[in-house]
CSV table of N, CA, C and O in Angstrom, one decimal:
chain,number,residue,atom,x,y,z
M,1,UNK,N,-45.1,1.6,87.8
M,1,UNK,CA,-44.2,2.2,86.8
M,1,UNK,C,-43.9,3.6,87.2
M,1,UNK,O,-44.7,4.3,87.7
M,2,UNK,N,-42.7,4.0,86.9
M,2,UNK,CA,-42.3,5.4,87.3
M,2,UNK,C,-42.8,6.4,86.3
M,2,UNK,O,-43.3,6.1,85.2
M,3,UNK,N,-42.7,7.7,86.7
M,3,UNK,CA,-43.1,8.7,85.8
M,3,UNK,C,-42.3,10.0,86.1
M,3,UNK,O,-41.9,10.2,87.2
M,4,UNK,N,-42.1,10.8,85.0
M,4,UNK,CA,-41.5,12.1,85.1
M,4,UNK,C,-42.7,13.1,85.3
M,4,UNK,O,-43.6,13.1,84.4
M,5,UNK,N,-42.6,14.0,86.3
M,5,UNK,CA,-43.6,15.0,86.5
M,5,UNK,C,-43.0,16.3,86.2
M,5,UNK,O,-42.0,16.7,86.9
M,6,UNK,N,-43.5,17.1,85.2
M,6,UNK,CA,-43.0,18.4,84.9
M,6,UNK,C,-43.8,19.4,85.6
M,6,UNK,O,-45.1,19.4,85.5
M,7,UNK,N,-43.2,20.3,86.3
M,7,UNK,CA,-43.9,21.4,87.0
M,7,UNK,C,-43.2,22.7,86.7
M,7,UNK,O,-42.1,22.8,86.2
M,8,UNK,N,-43.9,23.8,87.1
M,8,UNK,CA,-43.3,25.1,86.9
M,8,UNK,C,-42.9,25.7,88.3
M,8,UNK,O,-43.8,25.6,89.2
M,9,UNK,N,-41.7,26.2,88.4
M,9,UNK,CA,-41.3,26.9,89.6
M,9,UNK,C,-41.9,28.2,89.7
M,9,UNK,O,-42.4,28.8,88.8
M,10,UNK,N,-41.8,28.8,90.9
M,10,UNK,CA,-42.4,30.2,91.2
M,10,UNK,C,-41.7,31.2,90.3
M,10,UNK,O,-42.3,32.2,89.9
M,11,UNK,N,-40.4,31.0,89.9
M,11,UNK,CA,-39.7,31.9,89.1
M,11,UNK,C,-40.0,31.7,87.6
M,11,UNK,O,-39.3,32.3,86.7
M,12,UNK,N,-40.9,30.8,87.2
M,12,UNK,CA,-41.2,30.5,85.9
M,12,UNK,C,-40.4,29.4,85.2
M,12,UNK,O,-40.7,29.1,84.0
M,13,UNK,N,-39.4,28.9,85.9
M,13,UNK,CA,-38.6,27.8,85.3
M,13,UNK,C,-39.4,26.5,85.3
M,13,UNK,O,-40.2,26.3,86.2
M,14,UNK,N,-39.0,25.6,84.4
M,14,UNK,CA,-39.6,24.3,84.4
M,14,UNK,C,-38.6,23.3,85.1
M,14,UNK,O,-37.4,23.5,85.1
M,15,UNK,N,-39.2,22.3,85.8
M,15,UNK,CA,-38.3,21.3,86.4
M,15,UNK,C,-39.1,20.0,86.3
M,15,UNK,O,-40.3,19.9,86.0
M,16,UNK,N,-38.4,18.9,86.5
M,16,UNK,CA,-39.0,17.6,86.5
M,16,UNK,C,-38.5,16.8,87.7
M,16,UNK,O,-37.5,17.0,88.2
M,17,UNK,N,-39.4,15.9,88.2
M,17,UNK,CA,-39.1,15.0,89.2
M,17,UNK,C,-39.4,13.6,88.6
M,17,UNK,O,-40.4,13.4,88.0
M,18,UNK,N,-38.5,12.7,88.9
M,18,UNK,CA,-38.8,11.3,88.5
M,18,UNK,C,-39.3,10.6,89.8
M,18,UNK,O,-38.7,10.6,90.8
M,19,UNK,N,-40.5,10.1,89.6
M,19,UNK,CA,-41.2,9.5,90.8
M,19,UNK,C,-41.3,7.9,90.5
M,19,UNK,O,-41.6,7.5,89.4
M,20,UNK,N,-41.0,7.2,91.6
M,20,UNK,CA,-41.2,5.7,91.5
M,20,UNK,C,-42.7,5.4,91.5
M,20,UNK,O,-43.5,6.2,91.7
M,21,UNK,N,-42.9,4.1,91.3
M,21,UNK,CA,-44.3,3.6,91.2
M,21,UNK,C,-45.1,4.0,92.5
M,21,UNK,O,-46.3,4.1,92.4
M,22,UNK,N,-44.4,4.1,93.6
M,22,UNK,CA,-45.1,4.4,94.9
M,22,UNK,C,-45.3,5.9,95.1
M,22,UNK,O,-45.8,6.3,96.1
M,23,UNK,N,-44.9,6.7,94.1
M,23,UNK,CA,-45.1,8.1,94.2
M,23,UNK,C,-43.9,8.9,94.8
M,23,UNK,O,-43.9,10.1,94.8
M,24,UNK,N,-42.9,8.2,95.3
M,24,UNK,CA,-41.8,8.8,95.9
M,24,UNK,C,-40.9,9.4,94.9
M,24,UNK,O,-40.6,8.8,93.9
M,25,UNK,N,-40.4,10.7,95.1
M,25,UNK,CA,-39.5,11.3,94.2
M,25,UNK,C,-38.1,10.7,94.4
M,25,UNK,O,-37.6,10.6,95.5
M,26,UNK,N,-37.5,10.2,93.3
M,26,UNK,CA,-36.2,9.6,93.4
M,26,UNK,C,-35.1,10.3,92.7
M,26,UNK,O,-34.0,10.1,92.8
M,27,UNK,N,-35.5,11.4,91.9
M,27,UNK,CA,-34.6,12.2,91.2
M,27,UNK,C,-35.2,13.5,90.9
M,27,UNK,O,-36.4,13.5,90.4
M,28,UNK,N,-34.5,14.6,91.1
M,28,UNK,CA,-35.1,16.0,90.9
M,28,UNK,C,-34.1,16.7,89.9
M,28,UNK,O,-32.9,16.6,90.1
M,29,UNK,N,-34.7,17.5,89.0
M,29,UNK,CA,-33.9,18.2,88.1
M,29,UNK,C,-33.5,19.6,88.6
M,29,UNK,O,-34.1,20.1,89.5
M,30,UNK,N,-32.7,20.3,87.8
M,30,UNK,CA,-32.4,21.7,88.0
M,30,UNK,C,-33.6,22.4,87.3
M,30,UNK,O,-34.5,21.8,86.8
M,31,UNK,N,-33.6,23.8,87.4
M,31,UNK,CA,-34.6,24.6,86.7
M,31,UNK,C,-34.2,24.8,85.2
M,31,UNK,O,-33.0,25.0,84.9
M,32,UNK,N,-35.1,24.7,84.3
M,32,UNK,CA,-34.9,25.0,82.9
M,32,UNK,C,-35.7,26.2,82.5
M,32,UNK,O,-36.8,26.3,82.9
M,33,UNK,N,-35.1,27.0,81.6
M,33,UNK,CA,-35.8,28.2,81.2
M,33,UNK,C,-37.0,27.9,80.2
M,33,UNK,O,-37.9,28.7,80.1
M,34,UNK,N,-36.9,26.8,79.5
M,34,UNK,CA,-37.9,26.4,78.5
M,34,UNK,C,-38.4,25.0,78.8
M,34,UNK,O,-37.7,24.1,79.3
M,35,UNK,N,-39.6,24.7,78.4
M,35,UNK,CA,-40.2,23.3,78.5
M,35,UNK,C,-39.4,22.4,77.6
M,35,UNK,O,-39.1,21.2,78.0
M,36,UNK,N,-39.0,22.8,76.4
M,36,UNK,CA,-38.2,22.0,75.5
M,36,UNK,C,-36.9,21.5,76.2
M,36,UNK,O,-36.5,20.4,76.1
M,37,UNK,N,-36.2,22.4,76.9
M,37,UNK,CA,-35.0,22.1,77.6
M,37,UNK,C,-35.3,21.1,78.7
M,37,UNK,O,-34.5,20.2,78.9
M,38,UNK,N,-36.4,21.3,79.4
M,38,UNK,CA,-36.8,20.3,80.4
M,38,UNK,C,-37.0,18.9,79.8
M,38,UNK,O,-36.6,17.9,80.4
M,39,UNK,N,-37.7,18.9,78.7
M,39,UNK,CA,-38.0,17.6,78.1
M,39,UNK,C,-36.7,17.0,77.6
M,39,UNK,O,-36.6,15.7,77.6
M,40,UNK,N,-35.8,17.8,77.1
M,40,UNK,CA,-34.5,17.2,76.7
M,40,UNK,C,-33.7,16.6,77.9
M,40,UNK,O,-33.1,15.6,77.8
M,41,UNK,N,-33.9,17.3,79.1
M,41,UNK,CA,-33.3,16.8,80.3
M,41,UNK,C,-33.9,15.4,80.7
M,41,UNK,O,-33.2,14.5,81.1
M,42,UNK,N,-35.2,15.2,80.5
M,42,UNK,CA,-35.9,13.9,80.7
M,42,UNK,C,-35.3,12.9,79.8
M,42,UNK,O,-34.9,11.8,80.3
M,43,UNK,N,-35.1,13.2,78.5
M,43,UNK,CA,-34.5,12.2,77.6
M,43,UNK,C,-33.1,11.9,78.0
M,43,UNK,O,-32.7,10.7,77.9
M,44,UNK,N,-32.4,12.8,78.5
M,44,UNK,CA,-31.0,12.6,78.9
M,44,UNK,C,-31.0,11.7,80.1
M,44,UNK,O,-30.1,10.8,80.2
M,45,UNK,N,-31.9,11.8,81.1
M,45,UNK,CA,-32.0,10.9,82.2
M,45,UNK,C,-32.3,9.5,81.7
M,45,UNK,O,-31.7,8.5,82.1
M,46,UNK,N,-33.3,9.4,80.8
M,46,UNK,CA,-33.6,8.1,80.3
M,46,UNK,C,-32.4,7.4,79.7
M,46,UNK,O,-32.2,6.2,79.9
M,47,UNK,N,-31.6,8.2,78.9
M,47,UNK,CA,-30.5,7.6,78.2
M,47,UNK,C,-29.3,7.3,79.2
M,47,UNK,O,-28.7,6.2,79.1
M,48,UNK,N,-29.0,8.2,80.1
M,48,UNK,CA,-27.9,8.1,81.0
M,48,UNK,C,-28.1,7.2,82.2
M,48,UNK,O,-27.1,6.8,82.9
M,49,UNK,N,-29.4,7.0,82.6
M,49,UNK,CA,-29.7,6.3,83.8
M,49,UNK,C,-29.2,4.9,83.9
M,49,UNK,O,-29.0,4.3,85.0
M,50,UNK,N,-28.9,4.3,82.7
M,50,UNK,CA,-28.5,2.9,82.7
M,50,UNK,C,-27.0,2.7,82.9
M,50,UNK,O,-26.5,1.6,83.1
M,51,UNK,N,-26.2,3.8,82.8
M,51,UNK,CA,-24.8,3.7,82.9
M,51,UNK,C,-24.3,4.0,84.4
M,51,UNK,O,-24.4,5.2,84.8
M,52,UNK,N,-23.9,3.0,85.1
M,52,UNK,CA,-23.5,3.2,86.5
M,52,UNK,C,-22.4,4.3,86.7
M,52,UNK,O,-22.4,4.9,87.7
M,53,UNK,N,-21.6,4.4,85.7
M,53,UNK,CA,-20.5,5.4,85.7
M,53,UNK,C,-21.0,6.9,85.7
M,53,UNK,O,-20.3,7.8,86.0
M,54,UNK,N,-22.3,7.1,85.4
M,54,UNK,CA,-22.9,8.4,85.3
M,54,UNK,C,-23.4,8.9,86.7
M,54,UNK,O,-23.8,10.0,86.9
M,55,UNK,N,-23.3,8.0,87.7
M,55,UNK,CA,-23.8,8.4,89.0
M,55,UNK,C,-22.6,8.8,89.9
M,55,UNK,O,-21.7,8.0,90.1
M,56,UNK,N,-22.7,10.0,90.4
M,56,UNK,CA,-21.7,10.4,91.4
M,56,UNK,C,-22.3,10.2,92.8
M,56,UNK,O,-23.3,10.7,93.2
M,57,UNK,N,-21.6,9.3,93.5
M,57,UNK,CA,-22.1,9.0,94.9
M,57,UNK,C,-21.4,9.9,95.8
M,57,UNK,O,-20.2,9.9,95.9
M,58,UNK,N,-22.2,10.7,96.5
M,58,UNK,CA,-21.6,11.8,97.3
M,58,UNK,C,-22.1,11.7,98.8
M,58,UNK,O,-23.0,11.0,99.1
M,59,UNK,N,-21.5,12.6,99.6
M,59,UNK,CA,-22.0,12.7,101.0
M,59,UNK,C,-22.1,14.2,101.3
M,59,UNK,O,-21.2,15.0,101.1
M,60,UNK,N,-23.2,14.6,101.9
M,60,UNK,CA,-23.4,16.0,102.3
M,60,UNK,C,-22.6,16.3,103.5
M,60,UNK,O,-22.1,15.4,104.2
M,61,UNK,N,-22.5,17.6,103.8
M,61,UNK,CA,-21.7,18.0,105.0
M,61,UNK,C,-22.3,17.3,106.3
M,61,UNK,O,-21.5,17.1,107.2
M,62,UNK,N,-23.6,17.0,106.3
M,62,UNK,CA,-24.2,16.4,107.4
M,62,UNK,C,-23.8,14.9,107.5
M,62,UNK,O,-24.2,14.3,108.5
M,63,UNK,N,-23.2,14.4,106.5
M,63,UNK,CA,-22.8,13.0,106.5
M,63,UNK,C,-23.8,12.1,105.8
M,63,UNK,O,-23.6,10.9,105.6
M,64,UNK,N,-24.9,12.7,105.3
M,64,UNK,CA,-25.9,11.9,104.6
M,64,UNK,C,-25.5,11.6,103.2
M,64,UNK,O,-25.1,12.6,102.5
M,65,UNK,N,-25.7,10.4,102.7
M,65,UNK,CA,-25.3,10.1,101.4
M,65,UNK,C,-26.4,10.6,100.4
M,65,UNK,O,-27.6,10.7,100.8
M,66,UNK,N,-26.0,10.9,99.2
M,66,UNK,CA,-26.9,11.3,98.1
M,66,UNK,C,-26.2,11.0,96.8
M,66,UNK,O,-25.0,10.6,96.8
M,67,UNK,N,-26.9,11.2,95.7
M,67,UNK,CA,-26.2,11.1,94.4
M,67,UNK,C,-26.7,12.1,93.4
M,67,UNK,O,-27.7,12.7,93.5
M,68,UNK,N,-25.8,12.3,92.4
M,68,UNK,CA,-26.1,13.1,91.2
M,68,UNK,C,-26.0,12.2,90.0
M,68,UNK,O,-25.1,11.4,89.9
M,69,UNK,N,-26.9,12.4,89.0
M,69,UNK,CA,-26.8,11.7,87.7
M,69,UNK,C,-26.3,12.7,86.7
M,69,UNK,O,-26.8,13.9,86.6
M,70,UNK,N,-25.2,12.4,86.0
M,70,UNK,CA,-24.6,13.3,85.1
M,70,UNK,C,-24.8,12.8,83.7
M,70,UNK,O,-24.8,11.6,83.4
M,71,UNK,N,-24.8,13.7,82.7
M,71,UNK,CA,-24.9,13.4,81.3
M,71,UNK,C,-23.4,13.1,80.8
M,71,UNK,O,-22.5,13.3,81.6
M,72,UNK,N,-23.3,12.7,79.6
M,72,UNK,CA,-22.1,12.4,79.0
M,72,UNK,C,-21.1,13.5,79.0
M,72,UNK,O,-19.9,13.3,79.1
M,73,UNK,N,-21.6,14.8,79.0
M,73,UNK,CA,-20.7,16.0,79.0
M,73,UNK,C,-20.3,16.4,80.4
M,73,UNK,O,-19.7,17.4,80.6
M,74,UNK,N,-20.8,15.6,81.4
M,74,UNK,CA,-20.4,15.9,82.8
M,74,UNK,C,-21.4,16.8,83.5
M,74,UNK,O,-21.3,17.0,84.7
M,75,UNK,N,-22.4,17.3,82.8
M,75,UNK,CA,-23.4,18.2,83.4
M,75,UNK,C,-24.4,17.4,84.3
M,75,UNK,O,-24.8,16.3,83.9
M,76,UNK,N,-24.7,17.9,85.5
M,76,UNK,CA,-25.6,17.2,86.4
M,76,UNK,C,-27.0,17.4,85.8
M,76,UNK,O,-27.5,18.5,85.5
M,77,UNK,N,-27.7,16.3,85.6
M,77,UNK,CA,-29.1,16.3,85.1
M,77,UNK,C,-30.1,16.0,86.1
M,77,UNK,O,-31.3,16.1,85.9
M,78,UNK,N,-29.7,15.5,87.3
M,78,UNK,CA,-30.7,15.2,88.3
M,78,UNK,C,-29.9,14.9,89.6
M,78,UNK,O,-28.8,14.4,89.6
M,79,UNK,N,-30.6,15.2,90.7
M,79,UNK,CA,-30.0,14.9,92.0
M,79,UNK,C,-31.0,14.2,92.9
M,79,UNK,O,-32.2,14.4,92.7
M,80,UNK,N,-30.5,13.5,93.9
M,80,UNK,CA,-31.4,12.7,94.7
M,80,UNK,C,-31.7,13.4,96.0
M,80,UNK,O,-31.1,14.5,96.3
M,81,UNK,N,-32.6,12.8,96.8
M,81,UNK,CA,-32.8,13.3,98.1
M,81,UNK,C,-31.6,12.9,99.0
M,81,UNK,O,-30.7,12.1,98.5
M,82,UNK,N,-31.6,13.3,100.3
M,82,UNK,CA,-30.6,12.8,101.2
M,82,UNK,C,-31.1,11.4,101.8
M,82,UNK,O,-32.3,11.3,102.1
M,83,UNK,N,-30.2,10.5,101.9
M,83,UNK,CA,-30.5,9.2,102.4
M,83,UNK,C,-29.9,9.0,103.8
M,83,UNK,O,-28.9,9.6,104.2
M,84,UNK,N,-30.4,8.0,104.5
M,84,UNK,CA,-30.0,7.7,105.9
M,84,UNK,C,-28.7,6.8,105.8
M,84,UNK,O,-28.0,6.8,106.8
M,85,UNK,N,-28.5,6.1,104.8
M,85,UNK,CA,-27.4,5.2,104.7
M,85,UNK,C,-26.9,5.0,103.3
M,85,UNK,O,-27.7,5.3,102.3
M,86,UNK,N,-25.7,4.5,103.1
M,86,UNK,CA,-25.2,4.2,101.8
M,86,UNK,C,-26.0,3.2,101.1
M,86,UNK,O,-26.3,3.3,99.9
M,87,UNK,N,-26.5,2.2,101.8
M,87,UNK,CA,-27.4,1.1,101.2
M,87,UNK,C,-28.7,1.7,100.7
M,87,UNK,O,-29.1,1.4,99.6
M,88,UNK,N,-29.2,2.7,101.4
M,88,UNK,CA,-30.4,3.4,100.9
M,88,UNK,C,-30.2,4.1,99.6
M,88,UNK,O,-31.0,4.2,98.7
M,89,UNK,N,-29.0,4.8,99.6
M,89,UNK,CA,-28.6,5.5,98.4
M,89,UNK,C,-28.5,4.6,97.2
M,89,UNK,O,-29.0,4.9,96.1
M,90,UNK,N,-27.9,3.4,97.4
M,90,UNK,CA,-27.7,2.5,96.3
M,90,UNK,C,-29.1,2.0,95.9
M,90,UNK,O,-29.3,1.8,94.7
M,91,UNK,N,-30.0,1.8,96.8
M,91,UNK,CA,-31.4,1.4,96.4
M,91,UNK,C,-32.0,2.5,95.6
M,91,UNK,O,-32.8,2.2,94.6
M,92,UNK,N,-31.7,3.8,95.9
M,92,UNK,CA,-32.3,4.9,95.1
M,92,UNK,C,-31.7,4.9,93.7
M,92,UNK,O,-32.5,5.1,92.8
M,93,UNK,N,-30.4,4.6,93.6
M,93,UNK,CA,-29.8,4.5,92.2
M,93,UNK,C,-30.5,3.4,91.4
M,93,UNK,O,-30.8,3.6,90.3
M,94,UNK,N,-30.6,2.3,92.1
M,94,UNK,CA,-31.3,1.1,91.4
M,94,UNK,C,-32.7,1.5,91.0
M,94,UNK,O,-33.2,1.1,89.9
M,95,UNK,N,-33.4,2.2,91.8
M,95,UNK,CA,-34.7,2.6,91.5
M,95,UNK,C,-34.8,3.5,90.3
M,95,UNK,O,-35.7,3.4,89.4
M,96,UNK,N,-33.8,4.5,90.2
M,96,UNK,CA,-33.7,5.3,89.0
M,96,UNK,C,-33.5,4.5,87.7
M,96,UNK,O,-34.1,4.6,86.7
M,97,UNK,N,-32.5,3.5,87.8
M,97,UNK,CA,-32.2,2.7,86.7
M,97,UNK,C,-33.4,1.9,86.3
M,97,UNK,O,-33.6,1.7,85.1
M,98,UNK,N,-34.2,1.4,87.2
M,98,UNK,CA,-35.4,0.6,86.9
M,98,UNK,C,-36.5,1.5,86.3
M,98,UNK,O,-37.2,1.0,85.4
M,99,UNK,N,-36.7,2.6,86.9
M,99,UNK,CA,-37.9,3.4,86.6
M,99,UNK,C,-37.7,4.4,85.4
M,99,UNK,O,-38.7,4.6,84.6
M,100,UNK,N,-36.5,4.9,85.2
M,100,UNK,CA,-36.4,6.0,84.2
M,100,UNK,C,-36.6,5.6,82.8
M,100,UNK,O,-37.3,6.3,82.0
M,101,UNK,N,-36.1,4.4,82.3
M,101,UNK,CA,-36.2,4.2,80.8
M,101,UNK,C,-37.6,4.1,80.3
M,101,UNK,O,-37.8,4.6,79.2
M,102,UNK,N,-38.5,3.6,81.0
M,102,UNK,CA,-39.9,3.5,80.5
M,102,UNK,C,-40.9,4.4,81.1
M,102,UNK,O,-42.1,4.2,81.0
M,103,UNK,N,-40.4,5.4,81.9
M,103,UNK,CA,-41.3,6.3,82.6
M,103,UNK,C,-42.1,7.1,81.7
M,103,UNK,O,-41.6,7.6,80.7
M,104,UNK,N,-43.3,7.3,82.0
M,104,UNK,CA,-44.2,8.2,81.3
M,104,UNK,C,-43.9,9.6,81.7
M,104,UNK,O,-43.3,9.9,82.7
M,105,UNK,N,-44.4,10.6,80.9
M,105,UNK,CA,-44.2,12.0,81.3
M,105,UNK,C,-45.6,12.6,81.6
M,105,UNK,O,-46.6,12.5,80.8
M,106,UNK,N,-45.7,13.2,82.8
M,106,UNK,CA,-46.9,13.8,83.3
M,106,UNK,C,-46.7,15.3,83.4
M,106,UNK,O,-46.0,15.8,84.3
M,107,UNK,N,-47.1,16.1,82.4
M,107,UNK,CA,-46.9,17.5,82.3
M,107,UNK,C,-47.9,18.3,83.2
M,107,UNK,O,-49.1,18.4,82.8
M,108,UNK,N,-47.5,18.8,84.3
M,108,UNK,CA,-48.4,19.5,85.2
M,108,UNK,C,-48.0,21.0,85.2
M,108,UNK,O,-48.3,21.8,86.1
M,109,UNK,N,-47.3,21.5,84.2
M,109,UNK,CA,-46.7,22.8,84.1
M,109,UNK,C,-47.7,23.9,83.7
M,109,UNK,O,-47.5,25.0,83.8
M,110,UNK,N,-48.8,23.4,83.1
M,110,UNK,CA,-49.8,24.4,82.5
M,110,UNK,C,-50.4,25.3,83.6
M,110,UNK,O,-50.7,24.9,84.7
């Protein structure tokens, strides 16, 4: 089962990573100024992860595919790692869809 891991950045901001059951990070958040905002971001991922239209399938300048997950207002709530192929990126999206809704939250920010 997947889990959201909340951590604190060096600048004091909070961020979360969605990790698959194997421990691999499949989605990373932006920095949030408060833990409450970070927790709201997690809820937004849980809610929006099931809507395929919320995924922007993109390509980096290097040619590597990646994706962003957007909220209903168009704001990016998470981004993926760089993938070696479009098929790998699609697997990453499917992994977010599978893991996000029931993922537990592991707060390591203390």
